[in-house]
CSV table of C-alpha atoms in Angstrom, one decimal:
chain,number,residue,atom,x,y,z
A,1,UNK,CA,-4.0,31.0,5.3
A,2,UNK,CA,-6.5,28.9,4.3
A,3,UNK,CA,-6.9,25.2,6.7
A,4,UNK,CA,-5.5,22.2,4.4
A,5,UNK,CA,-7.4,19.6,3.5
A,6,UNK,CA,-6.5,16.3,5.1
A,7,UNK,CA,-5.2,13.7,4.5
A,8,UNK,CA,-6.6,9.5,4.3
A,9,UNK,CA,-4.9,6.3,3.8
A,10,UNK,CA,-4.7,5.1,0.2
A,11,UNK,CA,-6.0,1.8,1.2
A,12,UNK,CA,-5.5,-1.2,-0.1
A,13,UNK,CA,-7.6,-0.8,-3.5
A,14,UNK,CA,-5.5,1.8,-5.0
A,15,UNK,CA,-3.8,-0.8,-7.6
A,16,UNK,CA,-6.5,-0.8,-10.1
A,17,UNK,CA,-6.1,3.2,-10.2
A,18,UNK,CA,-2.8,4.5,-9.5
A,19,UNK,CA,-0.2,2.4,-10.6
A,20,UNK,CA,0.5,3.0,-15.0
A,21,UNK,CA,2.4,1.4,-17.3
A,22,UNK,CA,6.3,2.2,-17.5
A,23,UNK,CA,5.9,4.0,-14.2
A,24,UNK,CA,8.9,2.8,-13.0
A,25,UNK,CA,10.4,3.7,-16.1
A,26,UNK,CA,11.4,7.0,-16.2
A,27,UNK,CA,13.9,6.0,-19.6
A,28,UNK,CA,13.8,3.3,-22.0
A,29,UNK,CA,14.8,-0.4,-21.4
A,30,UNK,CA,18.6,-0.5,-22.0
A,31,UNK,CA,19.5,3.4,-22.0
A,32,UNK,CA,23.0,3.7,-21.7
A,33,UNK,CA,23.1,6.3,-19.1
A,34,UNK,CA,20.2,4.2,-16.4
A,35,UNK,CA,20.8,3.2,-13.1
A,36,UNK,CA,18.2,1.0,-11.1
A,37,UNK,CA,17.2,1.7,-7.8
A,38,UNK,CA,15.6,-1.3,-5.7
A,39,UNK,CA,14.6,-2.1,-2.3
A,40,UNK,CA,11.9,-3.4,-0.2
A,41,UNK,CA,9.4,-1.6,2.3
A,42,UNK,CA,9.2,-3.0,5.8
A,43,UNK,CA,6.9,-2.6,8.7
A,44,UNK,CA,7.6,-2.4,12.3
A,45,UNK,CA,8.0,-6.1,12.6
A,46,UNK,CA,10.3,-6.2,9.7
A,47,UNK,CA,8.2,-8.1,6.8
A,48,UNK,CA,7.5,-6.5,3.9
A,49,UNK,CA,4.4,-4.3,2.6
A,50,UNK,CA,3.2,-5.7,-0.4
A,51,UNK,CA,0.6,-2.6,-0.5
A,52,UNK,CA,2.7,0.3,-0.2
A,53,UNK,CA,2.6,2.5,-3.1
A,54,UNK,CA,5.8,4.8,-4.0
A,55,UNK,CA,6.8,8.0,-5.9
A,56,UNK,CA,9.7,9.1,-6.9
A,57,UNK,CA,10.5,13.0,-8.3
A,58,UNK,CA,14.1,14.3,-9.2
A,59,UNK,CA,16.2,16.8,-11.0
A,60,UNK,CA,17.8,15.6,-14.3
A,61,UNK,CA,21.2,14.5,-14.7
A,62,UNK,CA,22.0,18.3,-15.5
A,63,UNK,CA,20.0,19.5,-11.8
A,64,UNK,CA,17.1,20.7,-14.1
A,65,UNK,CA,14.0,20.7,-11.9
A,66,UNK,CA,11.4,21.7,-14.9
A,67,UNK,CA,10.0,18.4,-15.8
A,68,UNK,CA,8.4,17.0,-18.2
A,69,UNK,CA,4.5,15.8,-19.1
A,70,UNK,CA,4.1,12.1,-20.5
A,71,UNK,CA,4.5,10.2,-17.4
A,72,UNK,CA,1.3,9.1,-18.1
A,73,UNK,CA,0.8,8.9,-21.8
A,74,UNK,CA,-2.8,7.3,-23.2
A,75,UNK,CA,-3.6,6.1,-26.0
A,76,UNK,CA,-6.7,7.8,-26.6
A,77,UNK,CA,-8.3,5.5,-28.8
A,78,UNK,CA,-8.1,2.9,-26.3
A,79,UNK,CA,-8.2,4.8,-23.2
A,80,UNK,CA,-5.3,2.9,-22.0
A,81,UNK,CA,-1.8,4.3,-20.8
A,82,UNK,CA,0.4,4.1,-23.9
A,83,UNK,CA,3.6,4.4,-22.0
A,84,UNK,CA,6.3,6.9,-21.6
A,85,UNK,CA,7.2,8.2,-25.2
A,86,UNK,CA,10.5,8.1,-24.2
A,87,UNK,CA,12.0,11.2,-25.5
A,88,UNK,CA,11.8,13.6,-22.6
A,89,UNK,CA,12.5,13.3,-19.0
A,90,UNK,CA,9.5,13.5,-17.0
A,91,UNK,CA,11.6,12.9,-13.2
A,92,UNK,CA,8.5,11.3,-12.1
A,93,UNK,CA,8.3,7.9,-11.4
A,94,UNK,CA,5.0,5.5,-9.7
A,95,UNK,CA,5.9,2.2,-8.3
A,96,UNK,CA,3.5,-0.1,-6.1
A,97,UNK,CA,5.5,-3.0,-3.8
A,98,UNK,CA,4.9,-6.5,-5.4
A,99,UNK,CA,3.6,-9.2,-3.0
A,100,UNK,CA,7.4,-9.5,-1.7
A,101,UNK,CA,7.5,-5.7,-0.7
A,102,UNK,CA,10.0,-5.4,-3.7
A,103,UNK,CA,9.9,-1.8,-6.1
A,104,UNK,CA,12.0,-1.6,-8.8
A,105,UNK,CA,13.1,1.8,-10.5
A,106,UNK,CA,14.7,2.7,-13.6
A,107,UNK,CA,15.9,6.2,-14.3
A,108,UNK,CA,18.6,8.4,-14.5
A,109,UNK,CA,21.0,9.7,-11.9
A,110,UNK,CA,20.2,12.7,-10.8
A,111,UNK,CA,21.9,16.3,-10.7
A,112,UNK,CA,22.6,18.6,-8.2
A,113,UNK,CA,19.7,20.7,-7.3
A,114,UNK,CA,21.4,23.7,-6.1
A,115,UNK,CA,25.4,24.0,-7.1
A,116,UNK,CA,27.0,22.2,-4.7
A,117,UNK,CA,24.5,19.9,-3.3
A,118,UNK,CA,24.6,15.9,-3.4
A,119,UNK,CA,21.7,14.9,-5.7
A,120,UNK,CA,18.8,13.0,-4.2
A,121,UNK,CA,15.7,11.6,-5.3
A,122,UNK,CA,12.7,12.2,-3.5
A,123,UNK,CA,10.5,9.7,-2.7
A,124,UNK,CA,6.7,10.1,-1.2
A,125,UNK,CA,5.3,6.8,0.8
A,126,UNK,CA,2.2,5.2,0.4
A,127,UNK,CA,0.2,2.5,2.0
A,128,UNK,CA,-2.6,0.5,3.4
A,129,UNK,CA,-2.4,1.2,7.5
A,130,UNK,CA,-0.1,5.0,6.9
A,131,UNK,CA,-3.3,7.6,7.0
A,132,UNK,CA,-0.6,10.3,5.8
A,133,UNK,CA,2.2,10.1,3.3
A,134,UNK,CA,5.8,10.0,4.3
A,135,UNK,CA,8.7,11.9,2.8
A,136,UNK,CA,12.0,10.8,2.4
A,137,UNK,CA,15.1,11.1,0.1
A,138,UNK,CA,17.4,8.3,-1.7
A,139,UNK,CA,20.9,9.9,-1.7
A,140,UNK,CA,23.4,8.1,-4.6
A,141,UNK,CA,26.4,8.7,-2.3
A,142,UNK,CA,27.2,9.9,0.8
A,143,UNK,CA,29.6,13.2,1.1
A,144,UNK,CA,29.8,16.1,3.1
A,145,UNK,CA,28.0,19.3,3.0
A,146,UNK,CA,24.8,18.4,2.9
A,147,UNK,CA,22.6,20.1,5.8
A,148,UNK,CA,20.1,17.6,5.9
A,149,UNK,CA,22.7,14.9,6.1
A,150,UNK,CA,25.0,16.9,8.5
A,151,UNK,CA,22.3,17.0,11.1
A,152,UNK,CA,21.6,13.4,11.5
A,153,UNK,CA,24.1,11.0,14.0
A,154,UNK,CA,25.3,8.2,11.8
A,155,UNK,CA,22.5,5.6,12.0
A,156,UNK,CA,20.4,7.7,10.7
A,157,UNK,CA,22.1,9.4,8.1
A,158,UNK,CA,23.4,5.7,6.8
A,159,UNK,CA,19.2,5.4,6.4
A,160,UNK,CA,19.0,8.1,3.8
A,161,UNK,CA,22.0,6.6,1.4
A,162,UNK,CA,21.4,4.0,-1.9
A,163,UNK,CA,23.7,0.6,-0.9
A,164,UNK,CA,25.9,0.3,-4.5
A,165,UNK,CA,25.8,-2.6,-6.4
A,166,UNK,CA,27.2,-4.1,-9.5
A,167,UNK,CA,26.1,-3.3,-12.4
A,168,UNK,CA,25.1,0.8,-11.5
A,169,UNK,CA,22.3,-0.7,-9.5
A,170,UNK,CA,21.4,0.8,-6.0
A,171,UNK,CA,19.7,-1.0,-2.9
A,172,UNK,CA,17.2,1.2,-1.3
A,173,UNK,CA,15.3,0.1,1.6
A,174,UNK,CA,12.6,1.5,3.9
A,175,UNK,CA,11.8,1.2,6.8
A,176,UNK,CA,8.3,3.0,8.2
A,177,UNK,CA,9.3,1.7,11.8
A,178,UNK,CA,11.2,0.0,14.4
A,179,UNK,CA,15.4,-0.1,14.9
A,180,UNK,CA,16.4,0.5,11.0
A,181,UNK,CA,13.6,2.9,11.0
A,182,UNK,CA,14.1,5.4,7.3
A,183,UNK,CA,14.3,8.9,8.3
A,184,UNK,CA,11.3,10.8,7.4
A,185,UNK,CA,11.0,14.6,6.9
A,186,UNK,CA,8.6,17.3,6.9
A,187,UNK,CA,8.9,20.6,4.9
A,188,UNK,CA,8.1,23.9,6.4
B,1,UNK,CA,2.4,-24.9,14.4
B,2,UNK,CA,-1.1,-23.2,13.4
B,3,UNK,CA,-2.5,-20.7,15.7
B,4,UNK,CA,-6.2,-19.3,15.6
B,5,UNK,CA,-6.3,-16.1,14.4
B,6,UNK,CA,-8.2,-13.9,17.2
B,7,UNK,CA,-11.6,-13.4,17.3
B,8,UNK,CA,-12.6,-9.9,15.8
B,9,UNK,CA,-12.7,-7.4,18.4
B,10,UNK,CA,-16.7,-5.5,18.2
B,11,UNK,CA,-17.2,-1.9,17.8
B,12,UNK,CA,-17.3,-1.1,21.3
B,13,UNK,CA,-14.0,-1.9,21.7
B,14,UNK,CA,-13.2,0.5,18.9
B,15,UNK,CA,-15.4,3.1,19.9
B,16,UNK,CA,-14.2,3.4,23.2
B,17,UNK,CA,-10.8,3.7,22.2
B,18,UNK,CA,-11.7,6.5,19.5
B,19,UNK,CA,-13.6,7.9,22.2
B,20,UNK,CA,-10.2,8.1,24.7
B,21,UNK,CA,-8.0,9.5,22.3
B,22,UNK,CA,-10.8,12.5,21.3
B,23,UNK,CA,-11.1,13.0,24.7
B,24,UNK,CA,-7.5,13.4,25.3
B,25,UNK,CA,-6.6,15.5,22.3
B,26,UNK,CA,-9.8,18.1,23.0
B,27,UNK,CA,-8.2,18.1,26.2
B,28,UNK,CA,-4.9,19.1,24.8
B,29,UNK,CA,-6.7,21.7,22.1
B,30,UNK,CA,-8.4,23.5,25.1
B,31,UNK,CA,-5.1,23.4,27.1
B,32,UNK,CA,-3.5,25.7,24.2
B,33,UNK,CA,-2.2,22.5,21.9
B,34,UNK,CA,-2.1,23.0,18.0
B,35,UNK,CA,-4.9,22.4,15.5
B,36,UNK,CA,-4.6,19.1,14.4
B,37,UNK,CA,-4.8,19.7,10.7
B,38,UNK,CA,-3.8,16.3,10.1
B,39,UNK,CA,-4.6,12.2,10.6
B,40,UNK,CA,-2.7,10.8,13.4
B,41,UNK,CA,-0.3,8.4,11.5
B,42,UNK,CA,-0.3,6.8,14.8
B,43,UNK,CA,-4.4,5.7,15.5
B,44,UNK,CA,-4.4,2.3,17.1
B,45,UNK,CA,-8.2,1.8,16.7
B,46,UNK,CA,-7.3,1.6,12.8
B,47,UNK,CA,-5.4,-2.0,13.1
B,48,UNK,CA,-3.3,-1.1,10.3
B,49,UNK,CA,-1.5,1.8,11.8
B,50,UNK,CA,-0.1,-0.3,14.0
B,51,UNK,CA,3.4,-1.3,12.3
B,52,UNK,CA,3.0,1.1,9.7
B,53,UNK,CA,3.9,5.1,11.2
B,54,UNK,CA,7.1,5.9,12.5
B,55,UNK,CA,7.8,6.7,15.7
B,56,UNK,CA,10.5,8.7,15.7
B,57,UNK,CA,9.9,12.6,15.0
B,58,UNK,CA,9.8,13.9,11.6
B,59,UNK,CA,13.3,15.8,10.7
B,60,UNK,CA,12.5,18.9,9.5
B,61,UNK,CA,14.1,19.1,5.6
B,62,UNK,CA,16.7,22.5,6.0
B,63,UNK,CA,16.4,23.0,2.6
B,64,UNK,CA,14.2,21.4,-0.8
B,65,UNK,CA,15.1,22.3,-3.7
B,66,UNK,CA,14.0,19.3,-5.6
B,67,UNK,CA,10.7,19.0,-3.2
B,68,UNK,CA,9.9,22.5,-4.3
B,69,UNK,CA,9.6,21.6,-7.3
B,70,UNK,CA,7.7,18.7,-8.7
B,71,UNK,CA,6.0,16.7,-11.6
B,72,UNK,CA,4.0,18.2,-14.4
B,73,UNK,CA,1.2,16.8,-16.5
B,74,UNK,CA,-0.2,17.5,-19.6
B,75,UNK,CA,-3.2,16.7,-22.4
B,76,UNK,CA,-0.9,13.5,-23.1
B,77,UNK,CA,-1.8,12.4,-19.4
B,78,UNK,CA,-5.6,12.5,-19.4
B,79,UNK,CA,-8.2,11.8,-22.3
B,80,UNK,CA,-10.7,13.5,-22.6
B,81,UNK,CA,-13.2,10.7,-21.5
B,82,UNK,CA,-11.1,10.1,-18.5
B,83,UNK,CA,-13.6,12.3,-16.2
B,84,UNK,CA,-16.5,10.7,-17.1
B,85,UNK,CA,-16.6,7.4,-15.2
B,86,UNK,CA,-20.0,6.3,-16.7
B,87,UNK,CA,-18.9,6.2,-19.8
B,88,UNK,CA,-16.3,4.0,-19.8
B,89,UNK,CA,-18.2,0.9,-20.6
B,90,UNK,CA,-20.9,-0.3,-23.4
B,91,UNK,CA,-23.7,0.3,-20.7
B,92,UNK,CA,-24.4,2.4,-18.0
B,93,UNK,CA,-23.7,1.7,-14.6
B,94,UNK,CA,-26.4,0.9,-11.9
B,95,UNK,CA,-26.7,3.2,-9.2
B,96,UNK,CA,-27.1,6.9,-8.3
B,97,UNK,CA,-25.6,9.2,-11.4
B,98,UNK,CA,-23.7,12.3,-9.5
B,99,UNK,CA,-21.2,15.0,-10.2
B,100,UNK,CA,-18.7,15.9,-8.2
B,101,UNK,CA,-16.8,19.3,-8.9
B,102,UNK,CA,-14.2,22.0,-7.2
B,103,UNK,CA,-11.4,24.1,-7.0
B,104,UNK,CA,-8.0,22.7,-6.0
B,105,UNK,CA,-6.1,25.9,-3.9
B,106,UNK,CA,-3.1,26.3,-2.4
B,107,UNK,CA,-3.4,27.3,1.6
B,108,UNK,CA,-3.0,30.7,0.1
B,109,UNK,CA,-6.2,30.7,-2.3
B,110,UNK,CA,-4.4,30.5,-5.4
B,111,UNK,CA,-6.0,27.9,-7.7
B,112,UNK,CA,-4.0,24.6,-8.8
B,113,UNK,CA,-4.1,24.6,-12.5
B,114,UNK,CA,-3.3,22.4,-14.8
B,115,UNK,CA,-2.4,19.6,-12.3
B,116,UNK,CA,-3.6,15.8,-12.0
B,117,UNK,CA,-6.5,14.8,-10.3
B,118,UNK,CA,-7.5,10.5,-10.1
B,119,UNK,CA,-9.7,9.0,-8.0
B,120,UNK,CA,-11.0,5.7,-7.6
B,121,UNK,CA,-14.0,4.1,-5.9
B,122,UNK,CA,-16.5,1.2,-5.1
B,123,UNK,CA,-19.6,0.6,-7.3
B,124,UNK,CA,-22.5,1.5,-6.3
B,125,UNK,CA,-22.8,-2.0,-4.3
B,126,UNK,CA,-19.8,-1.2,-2.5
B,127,UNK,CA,-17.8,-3.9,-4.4
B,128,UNK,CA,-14.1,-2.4,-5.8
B,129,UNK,CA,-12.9,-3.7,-9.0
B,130,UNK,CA,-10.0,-5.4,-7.8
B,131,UNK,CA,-8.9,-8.8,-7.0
B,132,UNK,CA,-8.4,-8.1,-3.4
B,133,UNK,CA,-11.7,-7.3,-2.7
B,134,UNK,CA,-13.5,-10.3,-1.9
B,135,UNK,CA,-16.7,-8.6,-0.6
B,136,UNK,CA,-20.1,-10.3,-1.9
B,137,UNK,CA,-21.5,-7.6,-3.2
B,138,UNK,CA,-21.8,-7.8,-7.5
B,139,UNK,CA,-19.2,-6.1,-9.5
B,140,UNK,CA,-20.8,-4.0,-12.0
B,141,UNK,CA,-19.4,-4.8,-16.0
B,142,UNK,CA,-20.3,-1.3,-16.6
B,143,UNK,CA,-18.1,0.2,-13.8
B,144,UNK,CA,-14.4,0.5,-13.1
B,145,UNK,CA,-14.1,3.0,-10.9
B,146,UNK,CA,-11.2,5.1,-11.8
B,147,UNK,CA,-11.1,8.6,-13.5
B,148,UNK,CA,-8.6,11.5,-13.7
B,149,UNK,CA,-9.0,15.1,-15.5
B,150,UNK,CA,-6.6,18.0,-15.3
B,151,UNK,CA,-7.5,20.7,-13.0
B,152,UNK,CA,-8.7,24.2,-15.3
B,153,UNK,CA,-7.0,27.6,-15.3
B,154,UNK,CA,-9.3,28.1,-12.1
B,155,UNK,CA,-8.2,25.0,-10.6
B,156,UNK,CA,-11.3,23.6,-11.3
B,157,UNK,CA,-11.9,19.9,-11.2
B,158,UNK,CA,-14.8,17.9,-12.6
B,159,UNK,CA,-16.3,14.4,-12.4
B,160,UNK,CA,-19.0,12.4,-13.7
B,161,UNK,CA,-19.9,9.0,-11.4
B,162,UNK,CA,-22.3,7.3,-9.6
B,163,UNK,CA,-22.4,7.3,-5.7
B,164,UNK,CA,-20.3,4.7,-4.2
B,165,UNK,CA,-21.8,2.4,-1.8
B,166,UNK,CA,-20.8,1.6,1.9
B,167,UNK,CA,-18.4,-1.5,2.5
B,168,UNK,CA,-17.4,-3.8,4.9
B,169,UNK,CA,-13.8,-4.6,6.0
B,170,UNK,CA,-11.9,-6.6,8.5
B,171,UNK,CA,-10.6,-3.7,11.0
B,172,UNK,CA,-13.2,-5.4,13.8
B,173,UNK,CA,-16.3,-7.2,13.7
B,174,UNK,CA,-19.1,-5.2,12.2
B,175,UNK,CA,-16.5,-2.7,10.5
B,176,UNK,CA,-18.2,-0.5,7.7
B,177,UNK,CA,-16.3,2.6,5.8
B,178,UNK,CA,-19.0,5.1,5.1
B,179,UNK,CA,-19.4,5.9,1.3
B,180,UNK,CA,-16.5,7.8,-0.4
B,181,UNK,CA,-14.2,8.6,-3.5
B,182,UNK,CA,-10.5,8.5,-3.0
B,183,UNK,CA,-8.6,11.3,-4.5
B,184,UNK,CA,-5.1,11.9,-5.4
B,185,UNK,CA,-3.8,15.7,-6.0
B,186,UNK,CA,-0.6,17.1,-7.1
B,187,UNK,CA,0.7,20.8,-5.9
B,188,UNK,CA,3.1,22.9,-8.5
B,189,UNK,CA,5.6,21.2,-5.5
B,190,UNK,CA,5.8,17.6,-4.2
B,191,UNK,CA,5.8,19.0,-0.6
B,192,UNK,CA,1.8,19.7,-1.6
B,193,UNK,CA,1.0,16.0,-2.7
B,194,UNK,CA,-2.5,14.7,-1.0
B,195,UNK,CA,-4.0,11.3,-1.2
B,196,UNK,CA,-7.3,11.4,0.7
B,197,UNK,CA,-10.9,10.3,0.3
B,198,UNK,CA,-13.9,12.6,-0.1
B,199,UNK,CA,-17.2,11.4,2.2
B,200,UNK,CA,-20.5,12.8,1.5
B,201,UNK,CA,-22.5,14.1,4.0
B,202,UNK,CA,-24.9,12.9,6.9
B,203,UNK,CA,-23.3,9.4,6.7
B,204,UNK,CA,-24.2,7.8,9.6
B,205,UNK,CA,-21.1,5.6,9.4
B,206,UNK,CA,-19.1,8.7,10.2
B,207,UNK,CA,-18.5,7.9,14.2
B,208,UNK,CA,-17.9,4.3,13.7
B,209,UNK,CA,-15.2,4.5,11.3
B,210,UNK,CA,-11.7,4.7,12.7
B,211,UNK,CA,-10.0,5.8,9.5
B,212,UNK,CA,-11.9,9.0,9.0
B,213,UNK,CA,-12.2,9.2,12.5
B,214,UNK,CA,-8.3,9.1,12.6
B,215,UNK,CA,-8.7,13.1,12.4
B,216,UNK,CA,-8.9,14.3,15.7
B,217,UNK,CA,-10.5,17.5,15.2
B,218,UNK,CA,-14.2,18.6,14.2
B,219,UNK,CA,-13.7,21.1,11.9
B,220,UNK,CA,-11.0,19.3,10.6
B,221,UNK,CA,-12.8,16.1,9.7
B,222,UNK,CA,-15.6,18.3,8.1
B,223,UNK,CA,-13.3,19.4,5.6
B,224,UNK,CA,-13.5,16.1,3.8
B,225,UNK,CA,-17.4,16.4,3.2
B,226,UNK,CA,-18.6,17.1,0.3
B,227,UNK,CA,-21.6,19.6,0.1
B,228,UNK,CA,-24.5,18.6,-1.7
B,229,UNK,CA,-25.4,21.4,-4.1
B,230,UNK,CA,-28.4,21.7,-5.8
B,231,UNK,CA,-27.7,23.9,-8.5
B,232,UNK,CA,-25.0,21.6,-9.6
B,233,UNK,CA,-28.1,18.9,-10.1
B,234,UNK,CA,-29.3,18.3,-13.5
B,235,UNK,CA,-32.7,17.6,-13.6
B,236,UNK,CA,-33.7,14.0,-14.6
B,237,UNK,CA,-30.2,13.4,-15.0
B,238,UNK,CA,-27.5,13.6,-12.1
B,239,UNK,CA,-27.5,15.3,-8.6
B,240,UNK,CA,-24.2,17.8,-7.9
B,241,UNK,CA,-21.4,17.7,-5.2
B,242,UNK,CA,-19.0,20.4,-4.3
B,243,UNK,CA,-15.3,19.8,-2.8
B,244,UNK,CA,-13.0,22.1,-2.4
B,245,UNK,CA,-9.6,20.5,-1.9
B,246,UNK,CA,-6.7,23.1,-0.1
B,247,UNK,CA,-3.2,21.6,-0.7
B,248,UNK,CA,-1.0,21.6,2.4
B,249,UNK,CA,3.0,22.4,2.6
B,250,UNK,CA,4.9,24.7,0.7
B,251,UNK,CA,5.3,25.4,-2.7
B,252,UNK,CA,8.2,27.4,-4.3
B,253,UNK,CA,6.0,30.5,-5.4
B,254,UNK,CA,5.0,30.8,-1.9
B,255,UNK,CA,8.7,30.2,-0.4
B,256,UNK,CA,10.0,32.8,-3.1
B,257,UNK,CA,7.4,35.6,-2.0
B,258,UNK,CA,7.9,34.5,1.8
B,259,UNK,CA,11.4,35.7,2.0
């Protein structure tokens, strides 16, 4: 096995470099089937991040894993992203907090990875002060079954489940530390 | 009510506390501990890290499908200019041309192909082309800063830039990051993702900076040096760098095979 490179903080002058355009936007403005997820990152003394950068990857509402390319679409006579085309499904979504903290994703519910399992997006956390990324998951709803879900005490588990609200809109908050703190995981 | 904001701390302050926590985990190394392969997410002399790493223990994912997987790119993603960071301008940039080239692997060897690479940097002033960065040093009008390419059927990447220049920031009085590009790599699973930063070597910044620093362990820390290599130098044109870049977690392929 060869040793992994490591990791380094994104900083705070990743903006001009990361972010793209519709990269929140995993489907068009106004698709019928699009639910929006929302939230706000926190610190340990509870205000927001407004330098956190966050990605999002998930199955399609079917629980196809394949993907798509044309996250990042350019226009190649301009050099400049072009924006989704909008026809496929890429499941990869790019969102940096505004000055509030805020994100804001558009997309598509997920399916169920596996048959059986509650369908999750997974979100990878970046930011200014965090020298290595954090993993965690945005479950739609709660439900039983799930052996991630079944191995956390209640507090925790509520931190890995999307809030409802109207409109198929979903409140998503995390927290890298203190009492709320989101429940981060590692894969092995 | 204003308060005073407190007076920056000096590099002593920061040094000695770098110096503790090396101490402490050579001591743990030599006592049988693990490698630390790994930044501490938790590195007080890096201010930042303060409020932002949890402090509760990872929970180890019992299964990932979906993080098994992840996102793919394609020649709609990247044009072809988009590894050339010289020529993204009218003129050319000031400073010292270089290219910077690898493989990206998987901790199995295997090359990463086809996959995004981006990576950003200061001019060669050490000034970033971003609001935020208030520095006065002069931004350069014929240098952004940001490139990407897709990695080749060897995993190879390749860039065209000019050397970036050391910066101040606000971490302690005196604070200076040695020179680097930061890099962002996808695996053929999200479990692989890496954001990092690429140094280049003999930096004499290197054991005043807490971030790079944050890496406990020698070898470790090396791994994020660049090698200067001088058949990748074209003459009267551009010297040559080599990084390799070894993608950490699991993929499916390998998960598949393990079991």
């Amino acid at each position: 096995m060869r040793e992994p490179t490591p990791s380094q903080t994104v900083g705070p002058f990743f903006g001009y470099a990361l972010p793209f355009a519709d990269g929140g936007d995993l489907v068009p403005p106004g698709h019928p089937g699009a639910i929006t997820m929302h939230g706000v990152v926190h610190d340990g003394a509870g205000r927001p991040i407004p330098d956190a950068l966050l990605e999002f990857w998930q199955a399609d509402p079917a629980g196809g894993l394949d993907g798509a390319p044309d996250s990042m679409r350019r226009d190649p006579v301009t050099g400049t992203f072009a924006g989704r085309s909008g026809v496929g499904f890429t499941g990869f979504g790019r969102v940096a907090t505004d000055a509030d903290g805020h994100w804001t994703l558009r997309t598509l519910p997920p399916g169920p990875a596996a048959p059986g399992a509650l369908p999750y997006i997974s979100v990878c956390v970046f930011a200014r002060g965090l020298l290595h990324h954090l993993y965690t998951r945005v479950y739609l709803e709660d439900g039983p079954g799930d052996p991630l879900l079944d191995s956390l005490d209640a507090d925790r588990r509520a931190t890995l489940i999307a809030r409802p609200e109207p409109h198929a809109t979903y409140r998503f908050d995390v927290h890298l530390q203190g009492s709320e703190e989101t429940v981060f995981l590692e894969f092995g | 009510m204003s308060t005073t904001p407190p007076a920056p701390e000096p590099q002593a302050v920061i040094d000695a506390e770098m110096a503790e926590i090396r101490a402490e985990a050579e001591k743990a190394r030599a006592d049988g501990g693990p490698e630390e392969l790994q930044p501490r997410r938790d590195y007080p002399p890096y201010r930042s890290s303060l409020l932002r790493h949890p402090k509760r223990p990872l929970v180890a994912a019992p299964e990932a499908f979906t993080e098994l997987r992840g996102p793919v790119f394609g020649v709609t993603d990247v044009t072809d200019l988009d590894g050339d960071l010289t020529r993204q301008h009218h003129g050319e940039p000031l400073g010292e041309r270089i290219v910077v080239t690898g493989r990206v692997l998987d901790r199995e060897g295997r090359p990463v192909r086809g996959q995004l690479v981006e990576i950003w940097q200061a001019n060669a002033a050490g000034r970033y082309a971003h609001k935020r960065d208030q520095h006065p040093a002069p931004l350069d009008p014929n240098f952004t800063g940001t490139g990407r390419c897709l990695t080749d059927d060897e995993g190879r990447y390749t860039f065209t830039s000019i050397k970036p220049g050391a910066y101040p920031w606000r971490n302690h009085l005196n604070a200076w990051r040695p020179a680097h590009i930061h890099f962002s790599l996808f695996g053929t699973a999200f479990t692989q993702r890496l954001v990092t930063q690429m140094y280049f070597p003999n930096d004499p910044l290197f054991p005043y900076d807490p971030i790079f620093n944050s890496i406990t362990d020698e070898r470790a820390r090396q791994r994020l040096i660049a090698t200067y290599d001088h058949d990748l130098s074209s003459p009267e044109w551009s010297l040559g760098y080599r990084w390799d870049i070894v993608l950490d977690g699991p993929s499916a392929t390998w998960m598949e095979e393990g079991r």
